Amino acid sequence: MSHSSRRNFIKNASLAAASFYIVPRHVLGKGFTAPSDKLNIMGIGVGGKGYGDVMSSFKNGAENIVALVDVDDRQAARARAELPKANYYRDFRVALDKEGKNVDAVIVSTPDHTHTTIAMEAMRRSKHVYVQKPLTHDIYEARMMTEKAREMKVVTQMSNQG
């Protein structure tokens, strides 16, 4: 086998192997979402309003909820029952440490005074964040979050059901 044909063989074999892993969406069928097109989401504060936020994001499997976090096991019980595949944590820092590589975005639906702290920690780890209102307590915190989002190149959104 000459050097040139060996190179062509390796090139063609590589292309053939890649074609098994990269499947066009239309091959999967109408209405099917490829696993690579789903977001992996962590819900922090999953009782009360947080439950609604997480379930709205889940959309019956349209997105992956990979982790749930709540300091109150009773408040988290409903979300845990409906999303049994999601790992459960009581401390958001531990959850971000352990699940960080598996998470694309974080939903923060905790008590108001913790929104900025949790959202900033998620953004430090390059996670996109959705934060329940109020986003912050003052303009300084809002500016800090804006700068961090810009620095980390992440998308952020504050909830407003009004």
JSON list of C-alpha atoms in Angstrom, two decimals:
[
{"chain": "A", "resi": 1, "resn": "MET", "atom": "CA", "xyz": [0.00, 0.00, 0.00]},
{"chain": "A", "resi": 2, "resn": "SER", "atom": "CA", "xyz": [1.55, 3.31, -1.00]},
{"chain": "A", "resi": 3, "resn": "HIS", "atom": "CA", "xyz": [1.79, 6.27, 1.36]},
{"chain": "A", "resi": 4, "resn": "SER", "atom": "CA", "xyz": [-0.90, 8.18, -0.55]},
{"chain": "A", "resi": 5, "resn": "SER", "atom": "CA", "xyz": [-3.42, 5.33, -0.58]},
{"chain": "A", "resi": 6, "resn": "ARG", "atom": "CA", "xyz": [-2.83, 4.65, 3.13]},
{"chain": "A", "resi": 7, "resn": "ARG", "atom": "CA", "xyz": [-3.64, 8.29, 3.83]},
{"chain": "A", "resi": 8, "resn": "ASN", "atom": "CA", "xyz": [-6.82, 8.03, 1.71]},
{"chain": "A", "resi": 9, "resn": "PHE", "atom": "CA", "xyz": [-7.80, 4.82, 3.49]},
{"chain": "A", "resi": 10, "resn": "ILE", "atom": "CA", "xyz": [-7.43, 6.44, 6.93]},
{"chain": "A", "resi": 11, "resn": "LYS", "atom": "CA", "xyz": [-9.35, 9.51, 5.76]},
{"chain": "A", "resi": 12, "resn": "ASN", "atom": "CA", "xyz": [-12.21, 7.44, 4.34]},
{"chain": "A", "resi": 13, "resn": "ALA", "atom": "CA", "xyz": [-12.33, 5.16, 7.38]},
{"chain": "A", "resi": 14, "resn": "SER", "atom": "CA", "xyz": [-12.48, 8.19, 9.69]},
{"chain": "A", "resi": 15, "resn": "LEU", "atom": "CA", "xyz": [-15.32, 9.73, 7.69]},
{"chain": "A", "resi": 16, "resn": "ALA", "atom": "CA", "xyz": [-17.23, 6.45, 7.73]},
{"chain": "A", "resi": 17, "resn": "ALA", "atom": "CA", "xyz": [-16.79, 6.07, 11.49]},
{"chain": "A", "resi": 18, "resn": "ALA", "atom": "CA", "xyz": [-17.88, 9.67, 12.12]},
{"chain": "A", "resi": 19, "resn": "SER", "atom": "CA", "xyz": [-21.00, 9.19, 10.05]},
{"chain": "A", "resi": 20, "resn": "PHE", "atom": "CA", "xyz": [-22.28, 6.67, 12.62]},
{"chain": "A", "resi": 21, "resn": "TYR", "atom": "CA", "xyz": [-22.03, 9.24, 15.40]},
{"chain": "A", "resi": 22, "resn": "ILE", "atom": "CA", "xyz": [-23.31, 12.34, 13.60]},
{"chain": "A", "resi": 23, "resn": "VAL", "atom": "CA", "xyz": [-26.87, 11.61, 12.60]},
{"chain": "A", "resi": 24, "resn": "PRO", "atom": "CA", "xyz": [-28.91, 14.33, 10.90]},
{"chain": "A", "resi": 25, "resn": "ARG", "atom": "CA", "xyz": [-32.03, 15.33, 12.83]},
{"chain": "A", "resi": 26, "resn": "HIS", "atom": "CA", "xyz": [-34.35, 14.31, 9.97]},
{"chain": "A", "resi": 27, "resn": "VAL", "atom": "CA", "xyz": [-33.15, 10.69, 10.27]},
{"chain": "A", "resi": 28, "resn": "LEU", "atom": "CA", "xyz": [-34.40, 10.55, 13.87]},
{"chain": "A", "resi": 29, "resn": "GLY", "atom": "CA", "xyz": [-37.97, 11.30, 12.82]},
{"chain": "A", "resi": 30, "resn": "LYS", "atom": "CA", "xyz": [-40.38, 14.15, 13.17]},
{"chain": "A", "resi": 31, "resn": "GLY", "atom": "CA", "xyz": [-40.90, 15.41, 16.70]},
{"chain": "A", "resi": 32, "resn": "PHE", "atom": "CA", "xyz": [-37.80, 13.66, 18.06]},
{"chain": "A", "resi": 33, "resn": "THR", "atom": "CA", "xyz": [-35.23, 15.82, 19.83]},
{"chain": "A", "resi": 34, "resn": "ALA", "atom": "CA", "xyz": [-31.68, 14.55, 19.68]},
{"chain": "A", "resi": 35, "resn": "PRO", "atom": "CA", "xyz": [-30.10, 14.14, 23.15]},
{"chain": "A", "resi": 36, "resn": "SER", "atom": "CA", "xyz": [-27.42, 16.64, 22.18]},
{"chain": "A", "resi": 37, "resn": "ASP", "atom": "CA", "xyz": [-30.14, 19.27, 21.61]},
{"chain": "A", "resi": 38, "resn": "LYS", "atom": "CA", "xyz": [-31.42, 19.09, 25.19]},
{"chain": "A", "resi": 39, "resn": "LEU", "atom": "CA", "xyz": [-30.23, 21.33, 28.00]},
{"chain": "A", "resi": 40, "resn": "ASN", "atom": "CA", "xyz": [-28.99, 19.77, 31.23]},
{"chain": "A", "resi": 41, "resn": "ILE", "atom": "CA", "xyz": [-30.51, 21.85, 34.01]},
{"chain": "A", "resi": 42, "resn": "MET", "atom": "CA", "xyz": [-29.97, 22.09, 37.77]},
{"chain": "A", "resi": 43, "resn": "GLY", "atom": "CA", "xyz": [-32.84, 23.43, 39.86]},
{"chain": "A", "resi": 44, "resn": "ILE", "atom": "CA", "xyz": [-31.83, 25.19, 43.07]},
{"chain": "A", "resi": 45, "resn": "GLY", "atom": "CA", "xyz": [-34.78, 25.76, 45.38]},
{"chain": "A", "resi": 46, "resn": "VAL", "atom": "CA", "xyz": [-37.32, 23.27, 44.05]},
{"chain": "A", "resi": 47, "resn": "GLY", "atom": "CA", "xyz": [-40.25, 23.72, 46.43]},
{"chain": "A", "resi": 48, "resn": "GLY", "atom": "CA", "xyz": [-43.07, 26.21, 45.86]},
{"chain": "A", "resi": 49, "resn": "LYS", "atom": "CA", "xyz": [-42.32, 28.53, 42.93]},
{"chain": "A", "resi": 50, "resn": "GLY", "atom": "CA", "xyz": [-39.12, 26.59, 42.25]},
{"chain": "A", "resi": 51, "resn": "TYR", "atom": "CA", "xyz": [-41.14, 23.46, 41.58]},
{"chain": "A", "resi": 52, "resn": "GLY", "atom": "CA", "xyz": [-43.10, 25.30, 38.88]},
{"chain": "A", "resi": 53, "resn": "ASP", "atom": "CA", "xyz": [-39.92, 26.73, 37.36]},
{"chain": "A", "resi": 54, "resn": "VAL", "atom": "CA", "xyz": [-38.22, 23.34, 37.17]},
{"chain": "A", "resi": 55, "resn": "MET", "atom": "CA", "xyz": [-41.26, 21.54, 35.79]},
{"chain": "A", "resi": 56, "resn": "SER", "atom": "CA", "xyz": [-41.83, 24.29, 33.19]},
{"chain": "A", "resi": 57, "resn": "SER", "atom": "CA", "xyz": [-38.25, 23.79, 32.05]},
{"chain": "A", "resi": 58, "resn": "PHE", "atom": "CA", "xyz": [-38.57, 20.00, 32.05]},
{"chain": "A", "resi": 59, "resn": "LYS", "atom": "CA", "xyz": [-41.60, 20.11, 29.71]},
{"chain": "A", "resi": 60, "resn": "ASN", "atom": "CA", "xyz": [-42.23, 16.36, 29.94]},
{"chain": "A", "resi": 61, "resn": "GLY", "atom": "CA", "xyz": [-38.70, 15.49, 28.90]},
{"chain": "A", "resi": 62, "resn": "ALA", "atom": "CA", "xyz": [-37.98, 18.29, 26.43]},
{"chain": "A", "resi": 63, "resn": "GLU", "atom": "CA", "xyz": [-35.02, 19.22, 28.64]},
{"chain": "A", "resi": 64, "resn": "ASN", "atom": "CA", "xyz": [-33.00, 17.17, 31.15]},
{"chain": "A", "resi": 65, "resn": "ILE", "atom": "CA", "xyz": [-33.25, 18.01, 34.84]},
{"chain": "A", "resi": 66, "resn": "VAL", "atom": "CA", "xyz": [-30.03, 16.45, 36.11]},
{"chain": "A", "resi": 67, "resn": "ALA", "atom": "CA", "xyz": [-29.94, 17.81, 39.68]},
{"chain": "A", "resi": 68, "resn": "LEU", "atom": "CA", "xyz": [-32.29, 19.20, 42.30]},
{"chain": "A", "resi": 69, "resn": "VAL", "atom": "CA", "xyz": [-31.16, 21.25, 45.28]},
{"chain": "A", "resi": 70, "resn": "ASP", "atom": "CA", "xyz": [-33.13, 22.32, 48.32]},
{"chain": "A", "resi": 71, "resn": "VAL", "atom": "CA", "xyz": [-32.26, 22.76, 51.99]},
{"chain": "A", "resi": 72, "resn": "ASP", "atom": "CA", "xyz": [-35.72, 21.50, 52.99]},
{"chain": "A", "resi": 73, "resn": "ASP", "atom": "CA", "xyz": [-36.40, 17.85, 52.13]},
{"chain": "A", "resi": 74, "resn": "ARG", "atom": "CA", "xyz": [-40.14, 18.37, 52.63]},
{"chain": "A", "resi": 75, "resn": "GLN", "atom": "CA", "xyz": [-40.25, 21.19, 50.08]},
{"chain": "A", "resi": 76, "resn": "ALA", "atom": "CA", "xyz": [-38.23, 19.14, 47.60]},
{"chain": "A", "resi": 77, "resn": "ALA", "atom": "CA", "xyz": [-40.33, 15.96, 47.96]},
{"chain": "A", "resi": 78, "resn": "ARG", "atom": "CA", "xyz": [-42.71, 16.66, 45.07]},
{"chain": "A", "resi": 79, "resn": "ALA", "atom": "CA", "xyz": [-39.97, 17.53, 42.57]},
{"chain": "A", "resi": 80, "resn": "ARG", "atom": "CA", "xyz": [-37.91, 14.54, 43.67]},
{"chain": "A", "resi": 81, "resn": "ALA", "atom": "CA", "xyz": [-40.89, 12.22, 43.21]},
{"chain": "A", "resi": 82, "resn": "GLU", "atom": "CA", "xyz": [-41.61, 13.51, 39.71]},
{"chain": "A", "resi": 83, "resn": "LEU", "atom": "CA", "xyz": [-37.97, 13.66, 38.62]},
{"chain": "A", "resi": 84, "resn": "PRO", "atom": "CA", "xyz": [-36.45, 10.50, 40.15]},
{"chain": "A", "resi": 85, "resn": "LYS", "atom": "CA", "xyz": [-33.47, 10.45, 37.76]},
{"chain": "A", "resi": 86, "resn": "ALA", "atom": "CA", "xyz": [-32.23, 13.82, 39.01]},
{"chain": "A", "resi": 87, "resn": "ASN", "atom": "CA", "xyz": [-29.57, 13.72, 41.71]},
{"chain": "A", "resi": 88, "resn": "TYR", "atom": "CA", "xyz": [-30.58, 15.48, 44.93]},
{"chain": "A", "resi": 89, "resn": "TYR", "atom": "CA", "xyz": [-28.47, 17.78, 47.07]},
{"chain": "A", "resi": 90, "resn": "ARG", "atom": "CA", "xyz": [-29.09, 20.01, 50.08]},
{"chain": "A", "resi": 91, "resn": "ASP", "atom": "CA", "xyz": [-26.12, 22.36, 49.43]},
{"chain": "A", "resi": 92, "resn": "PHE", "atom": "CA", "xyz": [-25.88, 24.21, 46.10]},
{"chain": "A", "resi": 93, "resn": "ARG", "atom": "CA", "xyz": [-22.09, 24.44, 46.36]},
{"chain": "A", "resi": 94, "resn": "VAL", "atom": "CA", "xyz": [-21.73, 20.66, 46.67]},
{"chain": "A", "resi": 95, "resn": "ALA", "atom": "CA", "xyz": [-24.19, 20.21, 43.79]},
{"chain": "A", "resi": 96, "resn": "LEU", "atom": "CA", "xyz": [-22.22, 22.59, 41.55]},
{"chain": "A", "resi": 97, "resn": "ASP", "atom": "CA", "xyz": [-18.96, 20.83, 42.48]},
{"chain": "A", "resi": 98, "resn": "LYS", "atom": "CA", "xyz": [-20.30, 17.35, 41.75]},
{"chain": "A", "resi": 99, "resn": "GLU", "atom": "CA", "xyz": [-22.60, 18.07, 38.81]},
{"chain": "A", "resi": 100, "resn": "GLY", "atom": "CA", "xyz": [-20.80, 21.01, 37.21]},
{"chain": "A", "resi": 101, "resn": "LYS", "atom": "CA", "xyz": [-19.58, 19.12, 34.16]},
{"chain": "A", "resi": 102, "resn": "ASN", "atom": "CA", "xyz": [-23.09, 17.75, 33.51]},
{"chain": "A", "resi": 103, "resn": "VAL", "atom": "CA", "xyz": [-24.96, 21.06, 33.80]},
{"chain": "A", "resi": 104, "resn": "ASP", "atom": "CA", "xyz": [-25.58, 23.70, 31.12]},
{"chain": "A", "resi": 105, "resn": "ALA", "atom": "CA", "xyz": [-27.91, 25.97, 33.07]},
{"chain": "A", "resi": 106, "resn": "VAL", "atom": "CA", "xyz": [-29.12, 26.65, 36.61]},
{"chain": "A", "resi": 107, "resn": "ILE", "atom": "CA", "xyz": [-32.55, 27.76, 37.78]},
{"chain": "A", "resi": 108, "resn": "VAL", "atom": "CA", "xyz": [-32.39, 29.79, 41.02]},
{"chain": "A", "resi": 109, "resn": "SER", "atom": "CA", "xyz": [-35.74, 29.87, 42.83]},
{"chain": "A", "resi": 110, "resn": "THR", "atom": "CA", "xyz": [-34.57, 30.25, 46.41]},
{"chain": "A", "resi": 111, "resn": "PRO", "atom": "CA", "xyz": [-35.52, 32.90, 48.99]},
{"chain": "A", "resi": 112, "resn": "ASP", "atom": "CA", "xyz": [-34.81, 36.42, 47.71]},
{"chain": "A", "resi": 113, "resn": "HIS", "atom": "CA", "xyz": [-31.76, 37.13, 49.86]},
{"chain": "A", "resi": 114, "resn": "THR", "atom": "CA", "xyz": [-29.83, 34.21, 48.30]},
{"chain": "A", "resi": 115, "resn": "HIS", "atom": "CA", "xyz": [-30.43, 34.90, 44.59]},
{"chain": "A", "resi": 116, "resn": "THR", "atom": "CA", "xyz": [-27.27, 36.90, 43.91]},
{"chain": "A", "resi": 117, "resn": "THR", "atom": "CA", "xyz": [-24.95, 34.60, 45.87]},
{"chain": "A", "resi": 118, "resn": "ILE", "atom": "CA", "xyz": [-26.14, 31.45, 44.12]},
{"chain": "A", "resi": 119, "resn": "ALA", "atom": "CA", "xyz": [-26.36, 33.00, 40.65]},
{"chain": "A", "resi": 120, "resn": "MET", "atom": "CA", "xyz": [-22.84, 34.44, 40.93]},
{"chain": "A", "resi": 121, "resn": "GLU", "atom": "CA", "xyz": [-21.45, 31.06, 41.97]},
{"chain": "A", "resi": 122, "resn": "ALA", "atom": "CA", "xyz": [-23.16, 29.38, 39.03]},
{"chain": "A", "resi": 123, "resn": "MET", "atom": "CA", "xyz": [-21.83, 32.02, 36.61]},
{"chain": "A", "resi": 124, "resn": "ARG", "atom": "CA", "xyz": [-18.31, 31.65, 38.03]},
{"chain": "A", "resi": 125, "resn": "ARG", "atom": "CA", "xyz": [-18.58, 28.07, 36.83]},
{"chain": "A", "resi": 126, "resn": "SER", "atom": "CA", "xyz": [-19.73, 29.18, 33.35]},
{"chain": "A", "resi": 127, "resn": "LYS", "atom": "CA", "xyz": [-23.35, 28.16, 33.83]},
{"chain": "A", "resi": 128, "resn": "HIS", "atom": "CA", "xyz": [-26.25, 30.04, 32.26]},
{"chain": "A", "resi": 129, "resn": "VAL", "atom": "CA", "xyz": [-28.73, 31.18, 34.91]},
{"chain": "A", "resi": 130, "resn": "TYR", "atom": "CA", "xyz": [-32.43, 31.86, 35.26]},
{"chain": "A", "resi": 131, "resn": "VAL", "atom": "CA", "xyz": [-33.18, 33.71, 38.49]},
{"chain": "A", "resi": 132, "resn": "GLN", "atom": "CA", "xyz": [-36.53, 34.33, 40.12]},
{"chain": "A", "resi": 133, "resn": "LYS", "atom": "CA", "xyz": [-37.33, 37.96, 40.88]},
{"chain": "A", "resi": 134, "resn": "PRO", "atom": "CA", "xyz": [-36.00, 39.99, 42.53]},
{"chain": "A", "resi": 135, "resn": "LEU", "atom": "CA", "xyz": [-32.70, 39.45, 40.80]},
{"chain": "A", "resi": 136, "resn": "THR", "atom": "CA", "xyz": [-30.75, 41.45, 43.38]},
{"chain": "A", "resi": 137, "resn": "HIS", "atom": "CA", "xyz": [-31.23, 43.71, 46.39]},
{"chain": "A", "resi": 138, "resn": "ASP", "atom": "CA", "xyz": [-29.50, 46.74, 44.94]},
{"chain": "A", "resi": 139, "resn": "ILE", "atom": "CA", "xyz": [-27.93, 48.23, 41.84]},
{"chain": "A", "resi": 140, "resn": "TYR", "atom": "CA", "xyz": [-24.41, 47.25, 42.92]},
{"chain": "A", "resi": 141, "resn": "GLU", "atom": "CA", "xyz": [-25.32, 43.54, 42.97]},
{"chain": "A", "resi": 142, "resn": "ALA", "atom": "CA", "xyz": [-27.05, 43.86, 39.60]},
{"chain": "A", "resi": 143, "resn": "ARG", "atom": "CA", "xyz": [-23.93, 45.47, 38.11]},
{"chain": "A", "resi": 144, "resn": "MET", "atom": "CA", "xyz": [-21.73, 42.72, 39.59]},
{"chain": "A", "resi": 145, "resn": "MET", "atom": "CA", "xyz": [-23.94, 40.08, 38.01]},
{"chain": "A", "resi": 146, "resn": "THR", "atom": "CA", "xyz": [-23.95, 41.89, 34.65]},
{"chain": "A", "resi": 147, "resn": "GLU", "atom": "CA", "xyz": [-20.15, 42.08, 34.67]},
{"chain": "A", "resi": 148, "resn": "LYS", "atom": "CA", "xyz": [-19.81, 38.41, 35.65]},
{"chain": "A", "resi": 149, "resn": "ALA", "atom": "CA", "xyz": [-22.24, 37.29, 32.92]},
{"chain": "A", "resi": 150, "resn": "ARG", "atom": "CA", "xyz": [-20.31, 39.33, 30.34]},
{"chain": "A", "resi": 151, "resn": "GLU", "atom": "CA", "xyz": [-16.95, 38.02, 31.58]},
{"chain": "A", "resi": 152, "resn": "MET", "atom": "CA", "xyz": [-18.08, 34.37, 31.56]},
{"chain": "A", "resi": 153, "resn": "LYS", "atom": "CA", "xyz": [-20.08, 34.75, 28.32]},
{"chain": "A", "resi": 154, "resn": "VAL", "atom": "CA", "xyz": [-23.22, 33.22, 29.82]},
{"chain": "A", "resi": 155, "resn": "VAL", "atom": "CA", "xyz": [-26.88, 34.00, 29.27]},
{"chain": "A", "resi": 156, "resn": "THR", "atom": "CA", "xyz": [-28.85, 35.22, 32.25]},
{"chain": "A", "resi": 157, "resn": "GLN", "atom": "CA", "xyz": [-32.53, 35.90, 32.72]},
{"chain": "A", "resi": 158, "resn": "MET", "atom": "CA", "xyz": [-34.62, 37.22, 35.55]},
{"chain": "A", "resi": 159, "resn": "SER", "atom": "CA", "xyz": [-38.11, 35.88, 35.94]},
{"chain": "A", "resi": 160, "resn": "ASN", "atom": "CA", "xyz": [-41.07, 38.20, 35.65]},
{"chain": "A", "resi": 161, "resn": "GLN", "atom": "CA", "xyz": [-44.55, 36.76, 35.43]},
{"chain": "A", "resi": 162, "resn": "GLY", "atom": "CA", "xyz": [-46.20, 40.20, 35.35]}
]
